[in-house]
C-alpha cells in the first residue's frame, strides 16, 4: 500500500488519509480490513494524531466506522472530538448532529431526540434549522402533527433564509 510508504516516510497525515480512502472505497474487502488494522496501529503508536484530528476528519472517520458497522467506536470518536471542540461553534454543532445520527442507528432515540432539542434551541442556521426539521418529521411520523407544525412554524420564524425552508413548507403541506 502507498499509505505504508508514507507512514514509513514520516508523513502520517497522508498515510491516515490513504488508509481511510481504502476503507471508504472498499469497505467490505480484505484491503479495507488491512487498512483498518494498519490505521489502528498507526494511531496507537502516534496518539497525538487523534488529538490533532479536526472535527471534519473525525466525522469522516465516524462515517467510515458506521459503514463498517462499528457504531460504538464511531460514537466514542465523535464524543471525544466534541469534548475538544469549542462549545457553541459550528464544529460543535456538526459533532452534535453526527452524534444524533449515530444514536439513532444505535436505537437510542430518546438521547438522539434530546440532542436535537439542544441543537434547535442553541444552534445557528444550518444546524438549528436542520434539527427543527428532523424533530418535525419525527413528530409527523408518530402522528403528533401539532408538535410537527409547531417546530415547522418555529423554523420558518427563526430562519426565514434557511435552505431547508422549501422542504419545511413541503412537510407542512403534507401534514395539512
N, CA, C and O atoms as a DFTB+ gen file, in Angstrom:
704 C
 N C O
     1  1       0.829      -1.197       0.000
     2  2       0.000       0.000       0.000
     3  2       0.867       1.252       0.000
     4  3       1.902       1.314       0.663
     5  1       0.429       2.226      -0.744
     6  2       1.109       3.509      -0.792
     7  2       1.084       4.174       0.583
     8  3       2.013       4.894       0.947
     9  1       0.027       3.933       1.336
    10  2      -0.080       4.512       2.671
    11  2       1.064       4.051       3.567
    12  3       1.586       4.836       4.360
    13  1       1.451       2.802       3.449
    14  2       2.573       2.277       4.246
    15  2       3.857       3.028       3.929
    16  3       4.659       3.313       4.819
    17  1       4.041       3.342       2.660
    18  2       5.218       4.108       2.249
    19  2       5.231       5.462       2.960
    20  3       6.248       5.856       3.531
    21  1       4.095       6.177       2.924
    22  2       4.035       7.489       3.571
    23  2       4.215       7.373       5.081
    24  3       4.831       8.234       5.709
    25  1       3.681       6.318       5.648
    26  2       3.848       6.113       7.087
    27  2       5.325       5.946       7.433
    28  3       5.817       6.549       8.387
    29  1       6.017       5.136       6.663
    30  2       7.447       4.920       6.908
    31  2       8.264       6.167       6.633
    32  3       9.309       6.377       7.248
    33  1       7.789       7.002       5.704
    34  2       8.495       8.240       5.373
    35  2       8.199       9.353       6.386
    36  3       8.752      10.448       6.289
    37  1       7.332       9.069       7.349
    38  2       7.034      10.048       8.383
    39  2       5.868      10.974       8.074
    40  3       5.596      11.899       8.840
    41  1       5.185      10.746       6.980
    42  2       4.034      11.572       6.610
    43  2       2.750      10.867       7.077
    44  3       1.987      10.325       6.278
    45  1       2.548      10.897       8.381
    46  2       1.431      10.162       8.987
    47  2       0.075      10.667       8.526
    48  3      -0.847       9.874       8.333
    49  1      -0.061      11.979       8.348
    50  2      -1.377      12.502       7.960
    51  2      -1.770      12.005       6.564
    52  3      -2.938      11.701       6.324
    53  1      -0.817      11.920       5.655
    54  2      -1.132      11.403       4.316
    55  2      -1.432       9.899       4.385
    56  3      -2.312       9.405       3.680
    57  1      -0.701       9.183       5.234
    58  2      -0.957       7.749       5.404
    59  2      -2.364       7.524       5.953
    60  3      -3.084       6.644       5.480
    61  1      -2.755       8.317       6.948
    62  2      -4.104       8.208       7.513
    63  2      -5.142       8.444       6.430
    64  3      -6.116       7.698       6.322
    65  1      -4.938       9.469       5.638
    66  2      -5.877       9.798       4.575
    67  2      -6.018       8.640       3.577
    68  3      -7.131       8.303       3.174
    69  1      -4.913       8.043       3.186
    70  2      -4.961       6.935       2.232
    71  2      -5.602       5.690       2.839
    72  3      -6.379       5.004       2.175
    73  1      -5.275       5.395       4.105
    74  2      -5.920       4.252       4.767
    75  2      -7.437       4.463       4.830
    76  3      -8.211       3.538       4.586
    77  1      -7.844       5.674       5.155
    78  2      -9.275       5.970       5.218
    79  2      -9.926       5.819       3.850
    80  3     -11.041       5.309       3.744
    81  1      -9.239       6.258       2.811
    82  2      -9.796       6.160       1.462
    83  2     -10.006       4.704       1.066
    84  3     -11.025       4.369       0.462
    85  1      -9.063       3.847       1.395
    86  2      -9.206       2.416       1.098
    87  2     -10.397       1.856       1.860
    88  3     -11.194       1.102       1.301
    89  1     -10.520       2.217       3.126
    90  2     -11.636       1.718       3.939
    91  2     -12.971       2.209       3.401
    92  3     -13.964       1.481       3.429
    93  1     -12.994       3.429       2.918
    94  2     -14.229       4.014       2.397
    95  2     -14.614       3.398       1.048
    96  3     -15.773       3.044       0.834
    97  1     -13.649       3.273       0.150
    98  2     -13.926       2.803      -1.206
    99  2     -14.140       1.298      -1.295
   100  3     -14.861       0.820      -2.170
   101  1     -13.516       0.556      -0.394
   102  2     -13.579      -0.913      -0.453
   103  2     -13.982      -1.478       0.909
   104  3     -13.304      -2.351       1.452
   105  1     -15.090      -0.975       1.453
   106  2     -15.490      -1.214       2.842
   107  2     -15.485      -2.682       3.270
   108  3     -15.071      -2.983       4.390
   109  1     -15.924      -3.585       2.434
   110  2     -16.030      -4.978       2.878
   111  2     -14.894      -5.860       2.360
   112  3     -14.969      -7.085       2.450
   113  1     -13.871      -5.257       1.833
   114  2     -12.775      -6.040       1.246
   115  2     -11.687      -6.358       2.271
   116  3     -11.636      -5.783       3.358
   117  1     -10.832      -7.282       1.888
   118  2      -9.680      -7.619       2.725
   119  2      -8.733      -6.425       2.836
   120  3      -8.112      -6.211       3.877
   121  1      -8.628      -5.649       1.753
   122  2      -7.765      -4.460       1.783
   123  2      -8.259      -3.453       2.821
   124  3      -7.460      -2.820       3.512
   125  1      -9.571      -3.310       2.924
   126  2     -10.135      -2.382       3.915
   127  2      -9.834      -2.873       5.329
   128  3      -9.503      -2.083       6.214
   129  1      -9.952      -4.173       5.529
   130  2      -9.651      -4.730       6.863
   131  2      -8.175      -4.512       7.210
   132  3      -7.839      -4.173       8.345
   133  1      -7.314      -4.707       6.232
   134  2      -5.876      -4.500       6.445
   135  2      -5.592      -3.021       6.723
   136  3      -4.808      -2.692       7.614
   137  1      -6.228      -2.138       5.963
   138  2      -6.051      -0.699       6.171
   139  2      -6.537      -0.294       7.554
   140  3      -5.915       0.534       8.220
   141  1      -7.649      -0.880       7.984
   142  2      -8.181      -0.577       9.322
   143  2      -7.188      -0.996      10.399
   144  3      -6.945      -0.254      11.351
   145  1      -6.620      -2.177      10.246
   146  2      -5.645      -2.683      11.201
   147  2      -4.388      -1.807      11.228
   148  3      -3.882      -1.464      12.296
   149  1      -3.895      -1.453      10.040
   150  2      -2.697      -0.608       9.969
   151  2      -2.968       0.788      10.523
   152  3      -2.105       1.384      11.168
   153  1      -4.156       1.300      10.271
   154  2      -4.534       2.611      10.805
   155  2      -4.620       2.574      12.327
   156  3      -4.177       3.506      12.998
   157  1      -5.186       1.504      12.869
   158  2      -5.272       1.366      14.327
   159  2      -3.877       1.332      14.946
   160  3      -3.637       1.952      15.982
   161  1      -2.964       0.609      14.312
   162  2      -1.580       0.550      14.796
   163  2      -0.925       1.924      14.712
   164  3      -0.240       2.351      15.641
   165  1      -1.138       2.605      13.609
   166  2      -0.574       3.949      13.435
   167  2      -1.080       4.894      14.513
   168  3      -0.300       5.648      15.096
   169  1      -2.379       4.857      14.782
   170  2      -2.948       5.721      15.815
   171  2      -2.464       5.338      17.206
   172  3      -2.245       6.205      18.053
   173  1      -2.297       4.048      17.441
   174  2      -1.810       3.588      18.737
   175  2      -0.367       4.044      18.961
   176  3      -0.003       4.430      20.071
   177  1       0.446       3.999      17.919
   178  2       1.854       4.415      18.023
   179  2       2.020       5.929      18.008
   180  3       3.063       6.445      18.410
   181  1       1.006       6.633      17.550
   182  2       1.051       8.100      17.450
   183  2      -0.239       8.700      18.005
   184  3      -1.042       9.221      17.231
   185  1      -0.465       8.644      19.325
   186  2      -1.729       9.133      19.882
   187  2      -1.989      10.612      19.595
   188  3      -3.135      11.061      19.629
   189  1      -0.939      11.356      19.317
   190  2      -1.112      12.776      19.009
   191  2      -1.899      12.983      17.719
   192  3      -2.497      14.041      17.525
   193  1      -1.907      11.987      16.836
   194  2      -2.682      12.098      15.593
   195  2      -4.167      12.270      15.893
   196  3      -4.846      13.090      15.273
   197  1      -4.662      11.491      16.847
   198  2      -6.079      11.577      17.197
   199  2      -6.401      12.903      17.872
   200  3      -7.476      13.466      17.665
   201  1      -5.475      13.397      18.675
   202  2      -5.712      14.660      19.380
   203  2      -5.724      15.844      18.421
   204  3      -6.410      16.836      18.668
   205  1      -4.970      15.746      17.331
   206  2      -4.917      16.831      16.347
   207  2      -6.045      16.740      15.321
   208  3      -6.253      17.668      14.540
   209  1      -6.761      15.637      15.324
   210  2      -7.772      15.406      14.301
   211  2      -8.854      16.486      14.349
   212  3      -9.406      16.782      15.409
   213  1      -9.139      17.055      13.209
   214  2     -10.155      18.097      13.116
   215  2     -11.540      17.473      13.251
   216  3     -11.707      16.273      13.031
   217  1     -12.529      18.285      13.613
   218  2     -13.897      17.758      13.670
   219  2     -14.356      17.179      12.334
   220  3     -15.034      16.151      12.308
   221  1     -13.999      17.816      11.238
   222  2     -14.387      17.297       9.925
   223  2     -13.754      15.926       9.676
   224  3     -14.407      15.024       9.152
   225  1     -12.491      15.774      10.049
   226  2     -11.810      14.486       9.886
   227  2     -12.437      13.428      10.788
   228  3     -12.550      12.265      10.400
   229  1     -12.841      13.829      11.983
   230  2     -13.487      12.889      12.909
   231  2     -14.828      12.430      12.343
   232  3     -15.180      11.257      12.460
   233  1     -15.571      13.338      11.736
   234  2     -16.857      12.964      11.137
   235  2     -16.630      12.011       9.959
   236  3     -17.374      11.044       9.789
   237  1     -15.613      12.282       9.153
   238  2     -15.278      11.383       8.045
   239  2     -14.941       9.994       8.574
   240  3     -15.427       8.987       8.060
   241  1     -14.107       9.953       9.601
   242  2     -13.727       8.666      10.192
   243  2     -14.943       7.978      10.815
   244  3     -15.091       6.762      10.690
   245  1     -15.801       8.728      11.476
   246  2     -17.003       8.144      12.079
   247  2     -17.906       7.546      11.007
   248  3     -18.469       6.469      11.199
   249  1     -18.046       8.238       9.885
   250  2     -18.868       7.712       8.791
   251  2     -18.282       6.418       8.228
   252  3     -19.018       5.503       7.859
   253  1     -16.966       6.350       8.168
   254  2     -16.321       5.108       7.714
   255  2     -16.583       3.995       8.729
   256  3     -16.893       2.863       8.357
   257  1     -16.457       4.330      10.008
   258  2     -16.747       3.340      11.054
   259  2     -18.197       2.869      10.970
   260  3     -18.480       1.690      11.182
   261  1     -19.106       3.776      10.666
   262  2     -20.510       3.395      10.517
   263  2     -20.681       2.425       9.353
   264  3     -21.432       1.455       9.457
   265  1     -19.991       2.682       8.249
   266  2     -20.094       1.775       7.104
   267  2     -19.522       0.401       7.434
   268  3     -19.889      -0.599       6.816
   269  1     -18.623       0.361       8.409
   270  2     -18.036      -0.905       8.864
   271  2     -18.817      -1.510      10.031
   272  3     -18.398      -2.504      10.623
   273  1     -19.954      -0.898      10.352
   274  2     -20.820      -1.354      11.453
   275  2     -20.142      -1.266      12.822
   276  3     -20.438      -2.059      13.716
   277  1     -19.244      -0.315      12.982
   278  2     -18.547      -0.079      14.249
   279  2     -19.206       1.110      14.949
   280  3     -18.577       2.151      15.139
   281  1     -20.471       0.952      15.329
   282  2     -21.268       2.066      15.837
   283  2     -20.722       2.622      17.147
   284  3     -20.632       3.839      17.313
   285  1     -20.361       1.750      18.072
   286  2     -19.859       2.223      19.364
   287  2     -18.548       2.981      19.221
   288  3     -18.326       3.981      19.902
   289  1     -17.678       2.503      18.331
   290  2     -16.417       3.206      18.098
   291  2     -16.674       4.578      17.477
   292  3     -16.017       5.557      17.831
   293  1     -17.620       4.643      16.559
   294  2     -17.951       5.922      15.928
   295  2     -18.471       6.900      16.972
   296  3     -18.090       8.071      16.976
   297  1     -19.337       6.421      17.853
   298  2     -19.879       7.286      18.898
   299  2     -18.778       7.769      19.842
   300  3     -18.751       8.943      20.214
   301  1     -17.888       6.887      20.224
   302  2     -16.779       7.270      21.108
   303  2     -15.889       8.328      20.460
   304  3     -15.482       9.294      21.106
   305  1     -15.596       8.133      19.184
   306  2     -14.760       9.094      18.458
   307  2     -15.420      10.466      18.413
   308  3     -14.776      11.479      18.686
   309  1     -16.692      10.498      18.072
   310  2     -17.402      11.779      17.972
   311  2     -17.476      12.459      19.329
   312  3     -17.261      13.667      19.427
   313  1     -17.772      11.712      20.360
   314  2     -17.854      12.317      21.704
   315  2     -16.504      12.842      22.165
   316  3     -16.431      13.919      22.757
   317  1     -15.448      12.108      21.908
   318  2     -14.104      12.564      22.307
   319  2     -13.719      13.830      21.544
   320  3     -13.158      14.759      22.124
   321  1     -14.017      13.866      20.266
   322  2     -13.695      15.047      19.463
   323  2     -14.557      16.224      19.888
   324  3     -14.084      17.360      19.934
   325  1     -15.800      15.961      20.194
   326  2     -16.716      17.028      20.632
   327  2     -16.197      17.698      21.909
   328  3     -16.336      18.909      22.081
   329  1     -15.605      16.909      22.792
   330  2     -15.062      17.462      24.047
   331  2     -13.909      18.423      23.794
   332  3     -13.667      19.325      24.596
   333  1     -13.195      18.239      22.683
   334  2     -12.068      19.118      22.344
   335  2     -12.493      20.296      21.483
   336  3     -11.670      21.134      21.114
   337  1     -13.771      20.356      21.165
   338  2     -14.287      21.387      20.265
   339  2     -14.930      22.496      21.080
   340  3     -15.609      22.225      22.070
   341  1     -14.724      23.736      20.675
   342  2     -15.304      24.872      21.385
   343  2     -16.824      24.818      21.386
   344  3     -17.459      24.641      20.346
   345  1     -17.387      24.974      22.568
   346  2     -18.844      24.978      22.699
   347  2     -19.428      26.127      21.893
   348  3     -18.849      27.211      21.811
   349  1     -20.568      25.872      21.311
   350  2     -21.320      26.851      20.521
   351  2     -20.676      27.185      19.178
   352  3     -21.139      28.089      18.482
   353  1     -19.616      26.468      18.806
   354  2     -19.006      26.697      17.492
   355  2     -19.744      25.867      16.446
   356  3     -20.492      24.950      16.787
   357  1     -19.533      26.189      15.190
   358  2     -20.144      25.415      14.110
   359  2     -19.679      23.959      14.170
   360  3     -20.469      23.042      13.943
   361  1     -18.396      23.749      14.477
   362  2     -17.879      22.382      14.585
   363  2     -18.582      21.617      15.699
   364  3     -18.870      20.429      15.556
   365  1     -18.857      22.297      16.808
   366  2     -19.547      21.659      17.925
   367  2     -20.925      21.171      17.493
   368  3     -21.314      20.047      17.809
   369  1     -21.661      22.008      16.775
   370  2     -22.996      21.617      16.333
   371  2     -22.937      20.521      15.269
   372  3     -23.832      19.678      15.199
   373  1     -21.890      20.527      14.443
   374  2     -21.699      19.428      13.490
   375  2     -21.505      18.110      14.229
   376  3     -22.042      17.073      13.841
   377  1     -20.724      18.177      15.300
   378  2     -20.477      16.978      16.099
   379  2     -21.772      16.493      16.759
   380  3     -22.024      15.290      16.828
   381  1     -22.590      17.432      17.242
   382  2     -23.868      17.048      17.853
   383  2     -24.780      16.371      16.833
   384  3     -25.427      15.375      17.157
   385  1     -24.841      16.887      15.620
   386  2     -25.674      16.265      14.589
   387  2     -25.156      14.868      14.230
   388  3     -25.943      13.947      14.011
   389  1     -23.856      14.720      14.171
   390  2     -23.283      13.398      13.889
   391  2     -23.580      12.438      15.047
   392  3     -23.907      11.272      14.827
   393  1     -23.464      12.932      16.262
   394  2     -23.772      12.100      17.430
   395  2     -25.236      11.667      17.408
   396  3     -25.556      10.521      17.725
   397  1     -26.114      12.584      17.035
   398  2     -27.547      12.259      16.944
   399  2     -27.776      11.153      15.924
   400  3     -28.553      10.231      16.172
   401  1     -27.114      11.239      14.793
   402  2     -27.251      10.220      13.746
   403  2     -26.815       8.851      14.257
   404  3     -27.481       7.845      14.013
   405  1     -25.692       8.823      14.965
   406  2     -25.166       7.556      15.483
   407  2     -26.096       6.992      16.552
   408  3     -26.359       5.789      16.578
   409  1     -26.590       7.853      17.429
   410  2     -27.512       7.389      18.465
   411  2     -28.769       6.773      17.842
   412  3     -29.291       5.782      18.353
   413  1     -29.250       7.349      16.754
   414  2     -30.415       6.767      16.047
   415  2     -30.083       5.362      15.548
   416  3     -30.892       4.443      15.682
   417  1     -28.897       5.199      14.975
   418  2     -28.501       3.880      14.475
   419  2     -28.365       2.871      15.613
   420  3     -28.583       1.673      15.428
   421  1     -28.004       3.371      16.783
   422  2     -27.900       2.513      17.972
   423  2     -29.258       2.291      18.638
   424  3     -29.345       1.611      19.661
   425  1     -30.305       2.857      18.065
   426  2     -31.678       2.755      18.580
   427  2     -31.836       3.435      19.938
   428  3     -32.672       3.035      20.748
   429  1     -31.030       4.461      20.178
   430  2     -31.102       5.249      21.416
   431  2     -31.809       6.563      21.087
   432  3     -31.219       7.644      21.117
   433  1     -33.094       6.424      20.773
   434  2     -33.877       7.531      20.234
   435  2     -34.108       8.669      21.228
   436  3     -34.126       9.835      20.834
   437  1     -34.285       8.345      22.507
   438  2     -34.507       9.417      23.483
   439  2     -33.292      10.334      23.589
   440  3     -33.436      11.555      23.649
   441  1     -32.110       9.753      23.613
   442  2     -30.888      10.562      23.657
   443  2     -30.751      11.395      22.382
   444  3     -30.366      12.564      22.428
   445  1     -31.070      10.780      21.253
   446  2     -30.991      11.491      19.972
   447  2     -31.988      12.651      19.950
   448  3     -31.653      13.746      19.500
   449  1     -33.207      12.415      20.434
   450  2     -34.214      13.478      20.485
   451  2     -33.752      14.627      21.377
   452  3     -33.961      15.797      21.057
   453  1     -33.123      14.283      22.493
   454  2     -32.611      15.316      23.406
   455  2     -31.559      16.187      22.714
   456  3     -31.558      17.408      22.867
   457  1     -30.669      15.555      21.957
   458  2     -29.656      16.325      21.226
   459  2     -30.296      17.256      20.214
   460  3     -29.880      18.406      20.075
   461  1     -31.307      16.767      19.506
   462  2     -31.983      17.631      18.531
   463  2     -32.608      18.841      19.210
   464  3     -32.574      19.944      18.665
   465  1     -33.172      18.646      20.385
   466  2     -33.760      19.780      21.115
   467  2     -32.686      20.790      21.509
   468  3     -32.898      21.998      21.404
   469  1     -31.533      20.296      21.963
   470  2     -30.422      21.197      22.315
   471  2     -29.948      21.986      21.099
   472  3     -29.724      23.193      21.178
   473  1     -29.799      21.296      19.988
   474  2     -29.328      21.953      18.762
   475  2     -30.349      22.982      18.299
   476  3     -29.984      24.093      17.916
   477  1     -31.624      22.617      18.332
   478  2     -32.664      23.537      17.849
   479  2     -32.764      24.775      18.727
   480  3     -33.118      25.850      18.243
   481  1     -32.458      24.637      20.005
   482  2     -32.548      25.778      20.925
   483  2     -31.352      26.712      20.812
   484  3     -31.513      27.931      20.887
   485  1     -30.159      26.163      20.635
   486  2     -28.935      26.968      20.719
   487  2     -28.171      27.118      19.408
   488  3     -27.294      27.976      19.305
   489  1     -28.481      26.318      18.425
   490  2     -27.673      26.281      17.217
   491  2     -27.942      27.416      16.254
   492  3     -29.021      28.010      16.263
   493  1     -26.966      27.713      15.430
   494  2     -27.133      28.728      14.377
   495  2     -27.816      28.123      13.158
   496  3     -28.067      26.920      13.101
   497  1     -28.107      28.970      12.196
   498  2     -28.688      28.497      10.949
   499  2     -27.757      27.462      10.327
   500  3     -26.535      27.586      10.407
   501  1     -28.331      26.463       9.719
   502  2     -27.552      25.361       9.172
   503  2     -27.511      24.180      10.129
   504  3     -27.253      23.049       9.716
   505  1     -27.762      24.438      11.391
   506  2     -27.759      23.383      12.402
   507  2     -29.107      23.344      13.123
   508  3     -29.763      22.303      13.169
   509  1     -29.513      24.481      13.683
   510  2     -30.790      24.523      14.398
   511  2     -31.949      24.259      13.455
   512  3     -32.885      23.544      13.810
   513  1     -31.900      24.824      12.264
   514  2     -32.992      24.593      11.314
   515  2     -33.043      23.130      10.888
   516  3     -34.125      22.573      10.699
   517  1     -31.876      22.511      10.737
   518  2     -31.825      21.089      10.404
   519  2     -32.422      20.259      11.544
   520  3     -33.175      19.314      11.307
   521  1     -32.077      20.626      12.780
   522  2     -32.614      19.908      13.938
   523  2     -34.128      20.092      14.037
   524  3     -34.848      19.136      14.324
   525  1     -34.612      21.295      13.805
   526  2     -36.055      21.546      13.863
   527  2     -36.802      20.731      12.823
   528  3     -37.864      20.175      13.105
   529  1     -36.250      20.660      11.630
   530  2     -36.898      19.886      10.575
   531  2     -36.922      18.401      10.938
   532  3     -37.920      17.718      10.706
   533  1     -35.830      17.906      11.503
   534  2     -35.796      16.498      11.929
   535  2     -36.830      16.234      13.023
   536  3     -37.534      15.225      12.995
   537  1     -36.913      17.154      13.987
   538  2     -37.897      16.990      15.064
   539  2     -39.304      16.977      14.482
   540  3     -40.129      16.144      14.856
   541  1     -39.573      17.905      13.563
   542  2     -40.904      17.980      12.947
   543  2     -41.222      16.682      12.198
   544  3     -42.327      16.152      12.318
   545  1     -40.272      16.178      11.438
   546  2     -40.501      14.934      10.693
   547  2     -40.717      13.753      11.637
   548  3     -41.573      12.900      11.399
   549  1     -39.929      13.717      12.710
   550  2     -40.098      12.637      13.688
   551  2     -41.487      12.702      14.324
   552  3     -42.144      11.677      14.503
   553  1     -41.925      13.911      14.664
   554  2     -43.255      14.082      15.247
   555  2     -44.330      13.670      14.243
   556  3     -45.291      12.990      14.602
   557  1     -44.172      14.070      13.019
   558  2     -45.123      13.714      11.961
   559  2     -45.201      12.192      11.783
   560  3     -46.280      11.636      11.578
   561  1     -44.045      11.533      11.865
   562  2     -44.006      10.074      11.707
   563  2     -44.772       9.331      12.793
   564  3     -45.221       8.205      12.576
   565  1     -44.925       9.949      13.954
   566  2     -45.695       9.303      15.028
   567  2     -47.059       9.968      15.190
   568  3     -47.712       9.826      16.223
   569  1     -47.479      10.692      14.158
   570  2     -48.807      11.341      14.109
   571  2     -49.000      12.410      15.177
   572  3     -50.126      12.664      15.606
   573  1     -47.913      13.034      15.608
   574  2     -48.012      14.183      16.518
   575  2     -47.924      15.439      15.651
   576  3     -46.931      16.166      15.668
   577  1     -48.991      15.665      14.900
   578  2     -48.995      16.744      13.914
   579  2     -48.899      18.124      14.538
   580  3     -48.281      19.020      13.963
   581  1     -49.502      18.311      15.705
   582  2     -49.425      19.619      16.365
   583  2     -47.974      19.978      16.695
   584  3     -47.537      21.107      16.471
   585  1     -47.246      19.016      17.221
   586  2     -45.841      19.261      17.550
   587  2     -45.027      19.501      16.268
   588  3     -44.170      20.383      16.228
   589  1     -45.297      18.726      15.248
   590  2     -44.593      18.896      13.976
   591  2     -44.818      20.303      13.431
   592  3     -43.874      20.974      13.014
   593  1     -46.063      20.739      13.437
   594  2     -46.382      22.077      12.923
   595  2     -45.749      23.171      13.776
   596  3     -45.323      24.200      13.251
   597  1     -45.686      22.957      15.081
   598  2     -45.063      23.937      15.972
   599  2     -43.577      24.124      15.606
   600  3     -43.094      25.253      15.525
   601  1     -42.869      23.023      15.388
   602  2     -41.446      23.125      15.041
   603  2     -41.252      23.702      13.648
   604  3     -40.299      24.445      13.412
   605  1     -42.135      23.373      12.733
   606  2     -42.042      23.955      11.392
   607  2     -42.300      25.458      11.430
   608  3     -41.615      26.219      10.747
   609  1     -43.288      25.896      12.227
   610  2     -43.541      27.331      12.376
   611  2     -42.345      28.032      13.004
   612  3     -41.973      29.132      12.595
   613  1     -41.749      27.389      13.998
   614  2     -40.574      27.947      14.662
   615  2     -39.411      28.067      13.668
   616  3     -38.696      29.069      13.664
   617  1     -39.230      27.063      12.846
   618  2     -38.170      27.103      11.826
   619  2     -38.401      28.271      10.872
   620  3     -37.477      29.029      10.577
   621  1     -39.634      28.414      10.392
   622  2     -39.938      29.494       9.442
   623  2     -39.735      30.871      10.084
   624  3     -39.270      31.804       9.430
   625  1     -40.081      30.986      11.345
   626  2     -39.962      32.274      12.039
   627  2     -38.503      32.628      12.343
   628  3     -38.075      33.758      12.110
   629  1     -37.744      31.661      12.862
   630  2     -36.357      31.927      13.253
   631  2     -35.391      31.976      12.074
   632  3     -34.407      32.715      12.102
   633  1     -35.674      31.187      11.041
   634  2     -34.724      31.051       9.934
   635  2     -35.409      31.221       8.583
   636  3     -35.485      30.270       7.805
   637  1     -35.907      32.417       8.299
   638  2     -36.605      32.612       7.022
   639  2     -35.673      32.466       5.808
   640  3     -36.156      32.309       4.687
   641  1     -34.369      32.515       6.008
   642  2     -33.410      32.369       4.908
   643  2     -32.842      30.959       4.807
   644  3     -31.929      30.722       4.016
   645  1     -33.360      30.024       5.589
   646  2     -32.837      28.661       5.608
   647  2     -32.996      27.996       4.245
   648  3     -34.000      28.176       3.556
   649  1     -31.989      27.233       3.882
   650  2     -32.073      26.452       2.648
   651  2     -33.056      25.293       2.803
   652  3     -33.429      24.662       1.814
   653  1     -33.472      25.014       4.019
   654  2     -34.417      23.929       4.281
   655  2     -35.864      24.407       4.285
   656  3     -36.780      23.616       4.512
   657  1     -36.073      25.696       4.035
   658  2     -37.426      26.258       4.097
   659  2     -38.367      25.579       3.098
   660  3     -39.518      25.303       3.435
   661  1     -37.909      25.311       1.904
   662  2     -38.751      24.641       0.912
   663  2     -39.200      23.271       1.390
   664  3     -40.367      22.903       1.255
   665  1     -38.266      22.526       1.946
   666  2     -38.608      21.200       2.479
   667  2     -39.563      21.311       3.659
   668  3     -40.479      20.503       3.806
   669  1     -39.340      22.326       4.506
   670  2     -40.232      22.542       5.649
   671  2     -41.649      22.851       5.184
   672  3     -42.620      22.344       5.747
   673  1     -41.762      23.692       4.148
   674  2     -43.085      24.026       3.610
   675  2     -43.744      22.783       2.996
   676  3     -44.952      22.588       3.127
   677  1     -42.968      21.971       2.349
   678  2     -43.490      20.723       1.760
   679  2     -44.037      19.814       2.869
   680  3     -45.142      19.285       2.750
   681  1     -43.268      19.636       3.934
   682  2     -43.707      18.782       5.051
   683  2     -44.979      19.370       5.668
   684  3     -45.925      18.644       5.973
   685  1     -44.989      20.687       5.845
   686  2     -46.162      21.347       6.412
   687  2     -47.400      21.086       5.533
   688  3     -48.476      20.788       6.051
   689  1     -47.245      21.195       4.231
   690  2     -48.367      20.956       3.312
   691  2     -48.834      19.495       3.389
   692  3     -50.033      19.223       3.319
   693  1     -47.914      18.583       3.528
   694  2     -48.286      17.166       3.630
   695  2     -49.061      16.890       4.915
   696  3     -49.975      16.066       4.932
   697  1     -48.691      17.586       5.990
   698  2     -49.372      17.386       7.271
   699  2     -50.794      17.921       7.199
   700  3     -51.728      17.321       7.733
   701  1     -50.941      19.054       6.535
   702  2     -52.255      19.700       6.492
   703  2     -53.086      19.021       5.440
   704  3     -54.238      19.398       5.224
